[in-house]
């Protein structure tokens, strides 16, 4: 659906040349939700704007739905953009227009007749759950409602691709979740390809099928979300994965425990997909001569299944502990001994 | 003479009310026509200033420099001097340099650059993200101008127009002194030069009322259309 090849974007600044996007190759499949995560300054904002040519690439190619975006004439580019919806961190609604007129805006641009526009606007208002708010102005809406208007507006021309530029970063956690649910919903209903950029791993975990991690203009790691969660290779990725798998207090709590003298082995277990539902701990206690103590744990849902991490302490003689470790590994659960070896 | 006596009153003994009414009409005529023309030229100039600036839709250093120079020069010339300088131009366009219509070219040329700068400021206040959003939908530059830039800056355009209208009222008074008629002429020639202070005072009061009405109407309109 989307393919980037050797894409480069450099800027000339007063302090010299800055490479915001550095030879990126990427393929995004039709109908998937693809997340790009990185800290600010990683170049992800530039990358997403290269997709619809809001930024012109310095070199390289962008192909969307078979069209080579960087070789289109101005007119053809405008037509291609009508098939790519975009939503923004700060919504970018026209404050001078009501909700209905905002949603109608891309239809006006395309030259859709008034009657058809009104009908389409009403459908979209229902789709994003804004019934009864059509006559309000953006200033009368909450952040979540504004983003719903943004989504409706982006979907007005039945695009094939939806680009989300930090679409939930200005929203509170609860509203973020409701917007994410809406995105999953339209992805399933309309079969829309969604590309989103974010700095929150939570967003990736919740809705993305695949993820790419960006650092200094390059993609350092990419793959299925569960796979990346299970075996993050790069430091940067590990940091992001930590955001969602470990409760914030984990490290602090563990530090505290490890200072106690009589603590035995401390293990970190990582469950992915179906594993998270196995009665692993019960089996360990039944089969081996060890005492198990659960210290901390968390299970999160992703689009491809659950993902969780569990911290336990084990007490018992060395042979038994080794047997337990072997058993856990046999069960395809990742295990790391973080204390006591 | 009896007519004049009849229209005179005891509290403004020298004020001839029908002359005052004529002068008021002349002032209103000059203000209204010049305001309408200033609105059009000011928006065109303001849009040019904004659009040709760095990073905007029609980025163009040459046009930007020419328009900015024009605006800065005509905004800097004191109005009373501008009228005198423009007498040949006025005589060519209007056919005379006396009377209310003769004041119009100078009023428009003097006020448009002033308004253009306010239009430019209004346009700059528009969130760049909104323009980006319109581009992402495939809008043409014309659509961006008429569907985004002008509607989104409308409150600033109207409040700027209010300020310009008030400036124009005072410009008409200056124009009046050198032969355009109106309340300025009345206050200066009939009042000041003949030592009739009550005429000067009355003309001033009428100008004040016009200014207050303009300010009030402008504020009301700005508030009504501002949905931010």
Coordinates of C-alpha atoms in Angstrom, one line a residue:
Chain A
X1 CA 0.0 0.0 0.0
X2 CA 2.7 2.4 1.0
X3 CA 6.3 2.0 0.2
X4 CA 9.2 4.3 1.0
X5 CA 12.6 3.7 -0.6
X6 CA 15.8 5.4 0.3
X7 CA 13.9 8.4 1.5
X8 CA 16.0 11.4 2.6
X9 CA 15.0 14.8 3.9
X10 CA 17.6 17.4 4.9
X11 CA 17.1 20.9 6.1
X12 CA 19.5 23.8 5.9
X13 CA 19.6 25.5 9.2
X14 CA 21.8 28.3 10.5
X15 CA 23.9 25.7 12.3
X16 CA 24.4 23.6 9.2
X17 CA 22.6 20.8 7.5
X18 CA 20.2 18.6 9.5
X19 CA 19.1 15.2 8.3
X20 CA 15.6 14.7 9.6
X21 CA 14.9 11.5 7.6
X22 CA 18.0 9.5 6.7
X23 CA 17.6 6.8 4.0
X24 CA 14.4 5.2 5.2
X25 CA 13.0 2.1 3.5
X26 CA 9.6 1.0 4.7
X27 CA 6.7 -1.0 3.5
X28 CA 3.2 -0.7 5.0
X29 CA 0.6 -3.2 4.1
X30 CA -3.0 -2.5 3.1
X31 CA -5.4 -2.5 6.0
X32 CA -2.8 -2.5 8.8
X33 CA -2.3 0.0 11.6
X34 CA 1.4 0.9 11.4
X35 CA 2.9 2.8 14.3
X36 CA 6.1 4.8 14.2
X37 CA 7.5 5.6 17.6
X38 CA 10.3 7.9 18.6
X39 CA 11.2 10.8 20.9
X40 CA 10.7 14.3 19.7
X41 CA 13.4 15.2 17.2
X42 CA 13.7 11.7 15.9
X43 CA 12.2 12.8 12.5
X44 CA 8.9 11.1 12.7
X45 CA 6.9 14.3 12.1
X46 CA 8.9 15.0 9.0
X47 CA 8.5 11.3 7.9
X48 CA 4.7 11.4 8.1
X49 CA 4.6 14.7 6.2
X50 CA 6.7 13.2 3.4
X51 CA 3.9 10.6 2.8
X52 CA 1.5 13.3 1.5
X53 CA 4.2 15.6 0.3
X54 CA 3.5 18.4 2.8
X55 CA 7.3 18.1 2.9
X56 CA 9.2 17.4 -0.3
X57 CA 11.8 14.7 -0.1
X58 CA 15.4 15.6 -0.8
X59 CA 15.8 12.2 -2.5
X60 CA 14.1 8.9 -2.5
X61 CA 10.6 7.7 -3.5
X62 CA 7.2 7.6 -1.8
X63 CA 4.7 5.3 -3.4
X64 CA 1.1 5.2 -2.1
X65 CA -1.6 3.0 -3.7
X66 CA 0.6 2.6 -6.8
X67 CA 1.2 6.4 -7.2
X68 CA 4.7 7.8 -7.1
X69 CA 3.8 10.8 -4.9
X70 CA 7.0 12.8 -5.5
X71 CA 6.6 12.7 -9.3
X72 CA 3.0 13.9 -9.5
X73 CA 2.0 17.2 -11.1
X74 CA 0.5 19.8 -8.7
X75 CA -3.0 18.9 -9.8
X76 CA -2.5 15.2 -9.6
X77 CA -0.9 15.6 -6.1
X78 CA -4.0 17.5 -4.9
X79 CA -6.2 14.7 -6.2
X80 CA -3.9 12.1 -4.5
X81 CA -4.1 14.0 -1.3
X82 CA -7.9 13.8 -1.3
X83 CA -7.4 10.0 -0.9
X84 CA -5.1 10.4 2.1
X85 CA -6.8 11.7 5.3
X86 CA -4.7 13.3 8.0
X87 CA -5.4 14.1 11.6
X88 CA -3.3 16.3 13.8
X89 CA -2.1 16.7 17.4
X90 CA -3.8 20.1 17.7
X91 CA -6.8 19.1 15.6
X92 CA -6.3 22.0 13.2
X93 CA -10.0 22.7 12.8
X94 CA -11.4 25.9 11.4
X95 CA -12.8 27.8 14.4
X96 CA -15.0 29.9 12.1
X97 CA -16.9 26.9 11.0
X98 CA -19.4 24.6 12.8
X99 CA -18.7 20.9 13.3
X100 CA -20.8 20.2 10.2
X101 CA -19.0 22.8 8.1
X102 CA -15.6 21.6 9.2
X103 CA -16.5 18.0 8.2
X104 CA -17.9 19.3 4.9
X105 CA -14.7 21.3 4.2
X106 CA -12.8 18.5 2.3
X107 CA -15.9 17.8 0.3
X108 CA -16.2 21.4 -0.7
X109 CA -12.6 21.3 -1.8
X110 CA -13.3 18.3 -4.0
X111 CA -16.4 20.0 -5.4
X112 CA -19.0 17.6 -4.1
X113 CA -22.6 19.0 -4.6
X114 CA -24.3 20.5 -1.5
X115 CA -27.0 17.8 -1.1
X116 CA -24.5 15.0 -1.3
X117 CA -22.2 16.8 1.2
X118 CA -25.0 17.2 3.8
X119 CA -25.8 13.5 3.5
X120 CA -22.1 12.4 3.8
X121 CA -21.6 14.8 6.8
X122 CA -24.5 13.2 8.6
X123 CA -23.1 9.7 8.1
X124 CA -19.7 10.8 9.4
X125 CA -21.2 12.5 12.4
X126 CA -22.8 9.2 13.3
X127 CA -19.6 7.3 12.6
X128 CA -17.6 9.3 15.0
X129 CA -20.3 9.5 17.6
X130 CA -21.0 13.3 17.5
X131 CA -24.7 13.2 17.1
X132 CA -26.4 16.4 18.1
X133 CA -23.1 18.4 18.0
X134 CA -23.2 19.3 14.3
X135 CA -24.1 22.9 15.0
X136 CA -21.5 23.6 17.6
X137 CA -18.3 25.5 17.0
X138 CA -14.9 23.9 17.8
X139 CA -14.4 26.2 20.8
X140 CA -17.5 24.6 22.4
X141 CA -16.1 21.1 22.2
X142 CA -13.7 19.1 24.4
X143 CA -10.4 17.9 23.1
X144 CA -11.7 14.4 22.4
X145 CA -14.7 15.8 20.5
X146 CA -12.4 18.0 18.5
X147 CA -10.3 15.0 17.5
X148 CA -13.5 13.2 16.5
X149 CA -14.4 16.1 14.2
X150 CA -10.8 15.9 12.9
X151 CA -11.3 12.1 12.2
X152 CA -14.7 12.7 10.5
X153 CA -13.1 15.4 8.4
X154 CA -10.2 13.2 7.4
X155 CA -12.6 10.4 6.4
X156 CA -14.9 12.6 4.4
X157 CA -13.5 11.7 1.0
X158 CA -13.3 8.0 1.7
X159 CA -9.5 7.9 1.8
X160 CA -7.5 4.7 1.5
X161 CA -4.9 5.9 4.0
X162 CA -5.2 7.8 7.3
X163 CA -2.2 9.6 8.6
X164 CA -2.2 10.4 12.4
X165 CA 0.3 13.0 13.6
X166 CA 0.5 12.5 17.3
X167 CA -3.3 12.4 17.3
X168 CA -3.7 11.6 20.9
X169 CA -0.8 13.4 22.5
X170 CA -2.8 16.4 23.5
X171 CA -5.5 14.3 25.1
X172 CA -6.0 12.9 28.6
X173 CA -5.5 9.1 29.1
X174 CA -9.3 8.3 29.1
X175 CA -10.0 10.3 26.0
X176 CA -6.9 8.9 24.3
X177 CA -8.3 5.4 24.8
X178 CA -11.7 6.4 23.3
X179 CA -10.0 7.9 20.3
X180 CA -7.8 4.9 19.9
X181 CA -10.9 2.6 20.0
X182 CA -12.5 4.8 17.3
X183 CA -9.4 4.4 15.1
X184 CA -9.4 0.6 15.5
X185 CA -13.1 0.6 14.8
X186 CA -12.8 2.5 11.5
X187 CA -9.7 0.4 10.6
X188 CA -11.9 -2.7 10.9
X189 CA -15.1 -1.2 9.4
X190 CA -13.5 0.6 6.4
X191 CA -10.4 -1.5 5.9
X192 CA -8.4 1.7 6.1
X193 CA -4.6 1.7 6.3
X194 CA -3.6 3.8 9.2
X195 CA -0.1 5.2 9.8
X196 CA 0.5 6.9 13.1
X197 CA 3.4 8.5 14.8
X198 CA 3.6 8.9 18.5
X199 CA 6.0 9.0 21.4
X200 CA 3.7 6.9 23.6
X201 CA 4.3 3.1 23.6
X202 CA 0.8 2.8 25.1
X203 CA -0.7 3.9 21.7
X204 CA 1.4 1.3 19.8
X205 CA 0.5 -1.4 22.3
X206 CA -3.2 -0.7 22.1
X207 CA -3.9 -0.4 18.4
X208 CA -0.9 -1.1 16.1
X209 CA -0.2 -4.3 14.3
X210 CA 3.3 -3.4 13.3
X211 CA 5.7 -0.8 14.7
X212 CA 8.9 0.9 13.6
X213 CA 11.2 2.6 16.1
X214 CA 12.8 5.8 14.9
X215 CA 16.0 7.4 16.2
X216 CA 17.9 10.3 14.6
X217 CA 16.2 10.0 11.3
X218 CA 16.6 6.3 10.9
X219 CA 14.4 3.3 11.6
X220 CA 16.4 1.2 14.1
X221 CA 14.0 -1.6 14.6
X222 CA 10.7 -2.8 13.1
X223 CA 8.4 -5.7 13.3
X224 CA 5.1 -7.1 14.6
X225 CA 4.2 -5.3 17.8
X226 CA 4.2 -8.5 19.9
X227 CA 7.5 -9.6 18.5
X228 CA 9.1 -6.3 19.3
X229 CA 7.6 -6.3 22.8
X230 CA 8.9 -9.9 23.3
X231 CA 12.4 -9.4 22.1
X232 CA 13.3 -5.7 21.8
X233 CA 16.8 -5.6 20.3
X234 CA 17.8 -1.9 20.5
X235 CA 18.3 0.1 23.7
X236 CA 15.8 2.6 22.4
X237 CA 13.2 0.0 21.8
X238 CA 13.7 -1.5 25.3
X239 CA 13.1 1.9 26.8
X240 CA 9.8 2.3 25.0
X241 CA 8.7 -1.3 25.8
X242 CA 9.4 -0.6 29.4
X243 CA 6.9 2.3 29.3
X244 CA 4.0 -0.1 29.0
X245 CA 5.2 -3.4 30.5
X246 CA 6.6 -2.3 33.8
X247 CA 4.6 -0.3 36.3
X248 CA 6.5 2.8 37.1
X249 CA 7.2 1.7 40.6
X250 CA 8.6 -1.7 39.6
X251 CA 12.2 -0.6 39.6
X252 CA 12.0 1.2 42.9
X253 CA 10.2 -1.7 44.6
X254 CA 12.6 -4.2 43.3
X255 CA 15.6 -2.2 44.4
X256 CA 14.2 -2.2 47.8
X257 CA 13.6 -5.9 47.9
X258 CA 17.0 -6.7 46.5
X259 CA 18.6 -5.0 49.5
X260 CA 17.1 -7.5 51.8
X261 CA 19.6 -10.3 52.7
X262 CA 17.5 -13.4 52.6
X263 CA 15.9 -12.8 49.2
X264 CA 16.6 -15.7 46.9
X265 CA 16.4 -15.6 43.1
X266 CA 14.5 -12.9 41.5
X267 CA 13.2 -13.7 38.0
X268 CA 11.5 -11.6 35.4
X269 CA 9.1 -13.6 33.2
X270 CA 7.8 -12.3 29.9
X271 CA 4.6 -13.7 28.5
X272 CA 3.5 -13.1 25.0
X273 CA 0.3 -14.1 23.2
X274 CA -1.4 -17.2 24.5
X275 CA 1.4 -17.9 27.1
X276 CA -0.1 -15.3 29.4
X277 CA -3.0 -17.5 30.0
X278 CA -1.1 -20.6 31.1
X279 CA -1.1 -21.6 34.8
X280 CA 2.7 -21.5 34.9
X281 CA 3.1 -20.5 38.6
X282 CA 0.8 -23.2 39.8
X283 CA 2.7 -25.8 37.9
X284 CA 6.0 -24.6 39.3
X285 CA 4.8 -24.9 42.8
X286 CA 3.3 -28.3 42.3
X287 CA 6.3 -29.8 40.5
X288 CA 9.3 -28.4 42.2
X289 CA 10.5 -28.0 45.8
X290 CA 10.6 -24.2 45.7
X291 CA 8.8 -21.4 47.4
X292 CA 7.4 -18.8 44.9
X293 CA 6.6 -15.3 45.9
X294 CA 5.0 -12.9 43.4
X295 CA 6.5 -9.5 43.6
X296 CA 5.0 -7.5 40.8
X297 CA 3.2 -8.1 37.5
X298 CA 1.3 -6.6 34.7
X299 CA -0.5 -7.8 31.6
X300 CA -1.4 -5.6 28.7
X301 CA -3.5 -6.3 25.7
X302 CA -2.2 -5.6 22.2
X303 CA -3.9 -6.0 18.8
X304 CA -2.3 -9.4 18.4
X305 CA -2.8 -10.8 21.9
X306 CA -1.9 -10.2 25.5
X307 CA 1.6 -9.3 26.6
X308 CA 2.8 -9.4 30.2
X309 CA 5.7 -9.4 32.6
X310 CA 5.8 -10.9 36.0
X311 CA 8.5 -10.5 38.7
X312 CA 8.8 -13.5 41.1
X313 CA 11.2 -14.5 43.8
X314 CA 12.2 -18.2 44.1
X315 CA 13.6 -19.9 47.2
X316 CA 15.0 -23.4 47.1
X317 CA 18.3 -25.2 46.5
X318 CA 20.3 -24.4 43.4
X319 CA 19.4 -27.7 41.6
X320 CA 15.7 -27.1 42.0
X321 CA 16.0 -23.5 40.9
X322 CA 17.8 -24.6 37.7
X323 CA 15.1 -27.1 37.0
X324 CA 12.5 -24.4 37.4
X325 CA 14.4 -22.2 34.9
X326 CA 14.6 -25.0 32.4
X327 CA 10.9 -25.7 32.9
X328 CA 9.9 -22.1 32.3
X329 CA 12.0 -22.0 29.2
X330 CA 10.4 -25.2 27.9
X331 CA 7.1 -23.4 28.2
X332 CA 8.3 -20.7 25.7
X333 CA 8.2 -18.1 28.3
X334 CA 11.1 -15.6 28.3
X335 CA 12.9 -15.6 31.6
X336 CA 15.6 -13.4 33.0
X337 CA 17.3 -13.9 36.3
X338 CA 17.8 -10.4 37.6
X339 CA 19.1 -11.4 41.1
X340 CA 20.7 -14.3 42.8
X341 CA 22.8 -16.1 40.2
Chain B
X1 CA -31.6 85.8 5.6
X2 CA -34.8 84.9 7.3
X3 CA -34.1 81.2 6.6
X4 CA -30.8 81.4 8.4
X5 CA -32.4 83.1 11.4
X6 CA -35.0 80.4 11.6
X7 CA -32.5 77.6 11.7
X8 CA -30.3 79.3 14.4
X9 CA -30.8 78.4 18.0
X10 CA -29.8 80.2 21.2
X11 CA -27.3 77.6 22.5
X12 CA -25.2 77.4 19.3
X13 CA -26.0 80.9 18.0
X14 CA -23.8 80.7 14.9
X15 CA -24.5 77.2 13.8
X16 CA -26.5 76.8 10.7
X17 CA -28.1 73.4 11.0
X18 CA -28.7 72.7 7.3
X19 CA -25.0 73.6 6.6
X20 CA -24.0 71.3 9.4
X21 CA -26.2 68.5 8.0
X22 CA -24.6 69.0 4.5
X23 CA -21.2 68.9 6.0
X24 CA -22.0 65.7 7.9
X25 CA -23.3 64.1 4.8
X26 CA -20.1 65.0 2.9
X27 CA -18.0 63.5 5.7
X28 CA -20.1 60.3 5.8
X29 CA -19.9 60.1 2.0
X30 CA -16.1 60.5 2.0
X31 CA -15.7 58.0 4.8
X32 CA -18.0 55.4 3.4
X33 CA -16.7 55.3 -0.2
X34 CA -13.0 55.5 0.9
X35 CA -13.6 52.8 3.5
X36 CA -15.1 50.4 0.9
X37 CA -12.2 51.0 -1.5
X38 CA -9.6 50.8 1.3
X39 CA -11.2 47.5 2.4
X40 CA -10.7 46.0 -1.0
X41 CA -7.2 47.4 -1.7
X42 CA -6.0 46.8 1.9
X43 CA -7.0 43.1 1.7
X44 CA -5.3 42.7 -1.6
X45 CA -2.1 44.4 -0.3
X46 CA -2.3 42.5 3.0
X47 CA -2.7 39.2 1.3
X48 CA 0.2 39.9 -1.0
X49 CA 2.4 40.9 2.0
X50 CA 1.4 37.7 3.8
X51 CA 1.4 35.2 0.9
X52 CA 4.7 36.3 -0.6
X53 CA 6.5 36.1 2.7
X54 CA 9.0 33.4 3.5
X55 CA 7.5 29.9 3.9
X56 CA 4.0 31.0 2.6
X57 CA 2.0 30.0 -0.4
X58 CA 3.4 32.4 -2.9
X59 CA 6.9 33.0 -1.4
X60 CA 8.5 35.6 -3.7
X61 CA 11.2 38.0 -2.4
X62 CA 10.8 40.5 -5.2
X63 CA 7.0 41.0 -4.9
X64 CA 7.4 41.0 -1.1
X65 CA 10.0 43.8 -1.3
X66 CA 8.0 45.9 -3.7
X67 CA 4.7 45.7 -1.8
X68 CA 6.4 46.2 1.5
X69 CA 8.2 49.3 0.2
X70 CA 5.0 50.7 -1.2
X71 CA 3.1 50.2 2.0
X72 CA 5.9 51.6 4.2
X73 CA 6.3 54.7 2.0
X74 CA 2.7 55.6 1.8
X75 CA 2.1 54.8 5.5
X76 CA 4.9 57.1 6.5
X77 CA 3.9 60.3 4.6
X78 CA 1.8 62.6 6.8
X79 CA -1.7 62.7 5.3
X80 CA -1.9 66.4 4.9
X81 CA 1.3 66.3 2.8
X82 CA 0.0 63.3 0.8
X83 CA -3.1 65.2 -0.3
X84 CA -1.0 68.0 -1.6
X85 CA 1.4 65.7 -3.3
X86 CA -1.5 63.8 -4.9
X87 CA -3.2 66.9 -6.3
X88 CA -2.1 66.2 -9.9
X89 CA -3.2 62.6 -9.7
X90 CA -6.5 63.6 -8.2
X91 CA -7.1 66.2 -10.9
X92 CA -6.4 63.5 -13.5
X93 CA -8.7 60.9 -12.0
X94 CA -11.6 63.0 -10.6
X95 CA -11.2 66.0 -12.9
X96 CA -11.0 68.5 -10.1
X97 CA -9.2 68.8 -6.8
X98 CA -12.0 70.4 -4.9
X99 CA -15.1 68.7 -3.3
X100 CA -15.7 65.5 -1.4
X101 CA -15.0 63.2 -4.4
X102 CA -11.7 64.8 -5.0
X103 CA -10.6 63.7 -1.6
X104 CA -11.2 60.0 -2.3
X105 CA -7.9 59.1 -4.1
X106 CA -5.8 60.5 -1.4
X107 CA -8.0 58.9 1.3
X108 CA -7.7 55.5 -0.3
X109 CA -4.0 55.8 -1.1
X110 CA -3.3 57.0 2.5
X111 CA -5.5 54.4 4.3
X112 CA -4.9 51.2 2.3
X113 CA -1.3 50.6 3.4
X114 CA -2.4 51.3 7.0
X115 CA -5.1 48.7 6.7
X116 CA -2.9 46.3 4.7
X117 CA -0.5 46.0 7.7
X118 CA -3.5 45.2 9.9
X119 CA -4.7 42.6 7.4
X120 CA -1.2 41.1 7.4
X121 CA -1.1 40.9 11.2
X122 CA -4.5 39.2 11.2
X123 CA -3.4 36.7 8.6
X124 CA -0.2 35.9 10.6
X125 CA -2.3 35.0 13.6
X126 CA -3.9 32.1 11.8
X127 CA -2.6 28.8 13.0
X128 CA -0.2 27.4 10.4
X129 CA -1.6 24.0 11.2
X130 CA -4.9 24.9 9.8
X131 CA -3.3 25.9 6.5
X132 CA -1.4 22.6 6.6
X133 CA -4.6 20.7 7.2
X134 CA -6.2 22.4 4.1
X135 CA -3.2 21.5 2.0
X136 CA -3.3 17.9 3.2
X137 CA -6.9 17.8 1.9
X138 CA -5.7 18.8 -1.5
X139 CA -7.0 22.5 -1.4
X140 CA -5.8 24.9 -4.2
X141 CA -4.2 28.2 -3.1
X142 CA -7.4 30.0 -4.1
X143 CA -9.4 27.7 -1.9
X144 CA -7.0 28.3 0.9
X145 CA -7.3 32.1 0.5
X146 CA -11.1 32.2 0.4
X147 CA -12.1 29.2 2.6
X148 CA -9.3 29.4 5.2
X149 CA -7.3 32.6 5.3
X150 CA -10.1 35.2 5.0
X151 CA -12.8 33.5 7.1
X152 CA -10.3 32.6 9.8
X153 CA -9.0 36.1 10.1
X154 CA -12.3 37.8 9.7
X155 CA -12.5 39.2 13.3
X156 CA -9.1 40.8 12.9
X157 CA -10.1 42.1 9.5
X158 CA -13.2 43.7 10.9
X159 CA -11.6 45.2 14.0
X160 CA -8.8 46.5 11.8
X161 CA -11.4 48.0 9.5
X162 CA -13.0 49.8 12.5
X163 CA -9.6 51.4 13.4
X164 CA -9.1 52.3 9.8
X165 CA -12.6 53.8 9.5
X166 CA -11.9 56.1 12.5
X167 CA -8.6 57.1 11.0
X168 CA -10.4 57.9 7.8
X169 CA -12.9 60.2 9.6
X170 CA -9.9 62.2 10.8
X171 CA -8.3 62.1 7.4
X172 CA -11.5 63.5 5.9
X173 CA -11.3 66.4 8.3
X174 CA -7.8 67.2 7.1
X175 CA -8.9 66.9 3.5
X176 CA -11.7 69.3 4.4
X177 CA -9.3 72.0 5.3
X178 CA -7.8 72.1 1.8
X179 CA -11.1 72.1 0.0
X180 CA -12.8 68.7 0.3
X181 CA -15.7 70.0 2.3
X182 CA -17.3 68.1 5.2
X183 CA -17.1 68.7 8.9
X184 CA -13.4 69.5 8.9
X185 CA -14.0 72.3 6.4
X186 CA -16.9 73.5 8.5
X187 CA -14.9 73.5 11.7
X188 CA -11.9 75.2 10.1
X189 CA -13.3 77.8 7.7
X190 CA -16.7 78.6 9.2
X191 CA -15.7 78.1 12.8
X192 CA -12.0 78.8 13.4
X193 CA -11.3 81.3 10.7
X194 CA -14.4 83.4 11.5
X195 CA -13.9 83.2 15.2
X196 CA -17.1 81.3 15.8
X197 CA -16.1 78.8 18.4
X198 CA -19.6 77.3 18.7
X199 CA -19.4 76.1 15.1
X200 CA -16.0 74.5 15.7
X201 CA -17.4 72.8 18.8
X202 CA -20.5 71.5 17.1
X203 CA -18.6 70.1 14.2
X204 CA -16.2 68.4 16.7
X205 CA -19.2 66.9 18.5
X206 CA -20.6 65.4 15.3
X207 CA -17.3 63.9 14.5
X208 CA -17.1 62.4 17.9
X209 CA -20.6 60.9 17.5
X210 CA -19.6 59.4 14.2
X211 CA -16.5 57.9 15.7
X212 CA -18.4 56.4 18.7
X213 CA -20.9 54.9 16.4
X214 CA -18.2 53.3 14.2
X215 CA -16.4 52.0 17.2
X216 CA -19.5 50.5 18.8
X217 CA -20.7 48.9 15.6
X218 CA -17.2 47.5 14.8
X219 CA -16.9 46.0 18.3
X220 CA -20.3 44.4 18.1
X221 CA -19.7 42.9 14.7
X222 CA -16.2 41.6 15.8
X223 CA -17.7 39.9 18.8
X224 CA -20.5 38.4 16.9
X225 CA -18.3 36.7 14.3
X226 CA -15.6 35.7 16.6
X227 CA -16.3 32.0 17.5
X228 CA -12.9 31.3 19.1

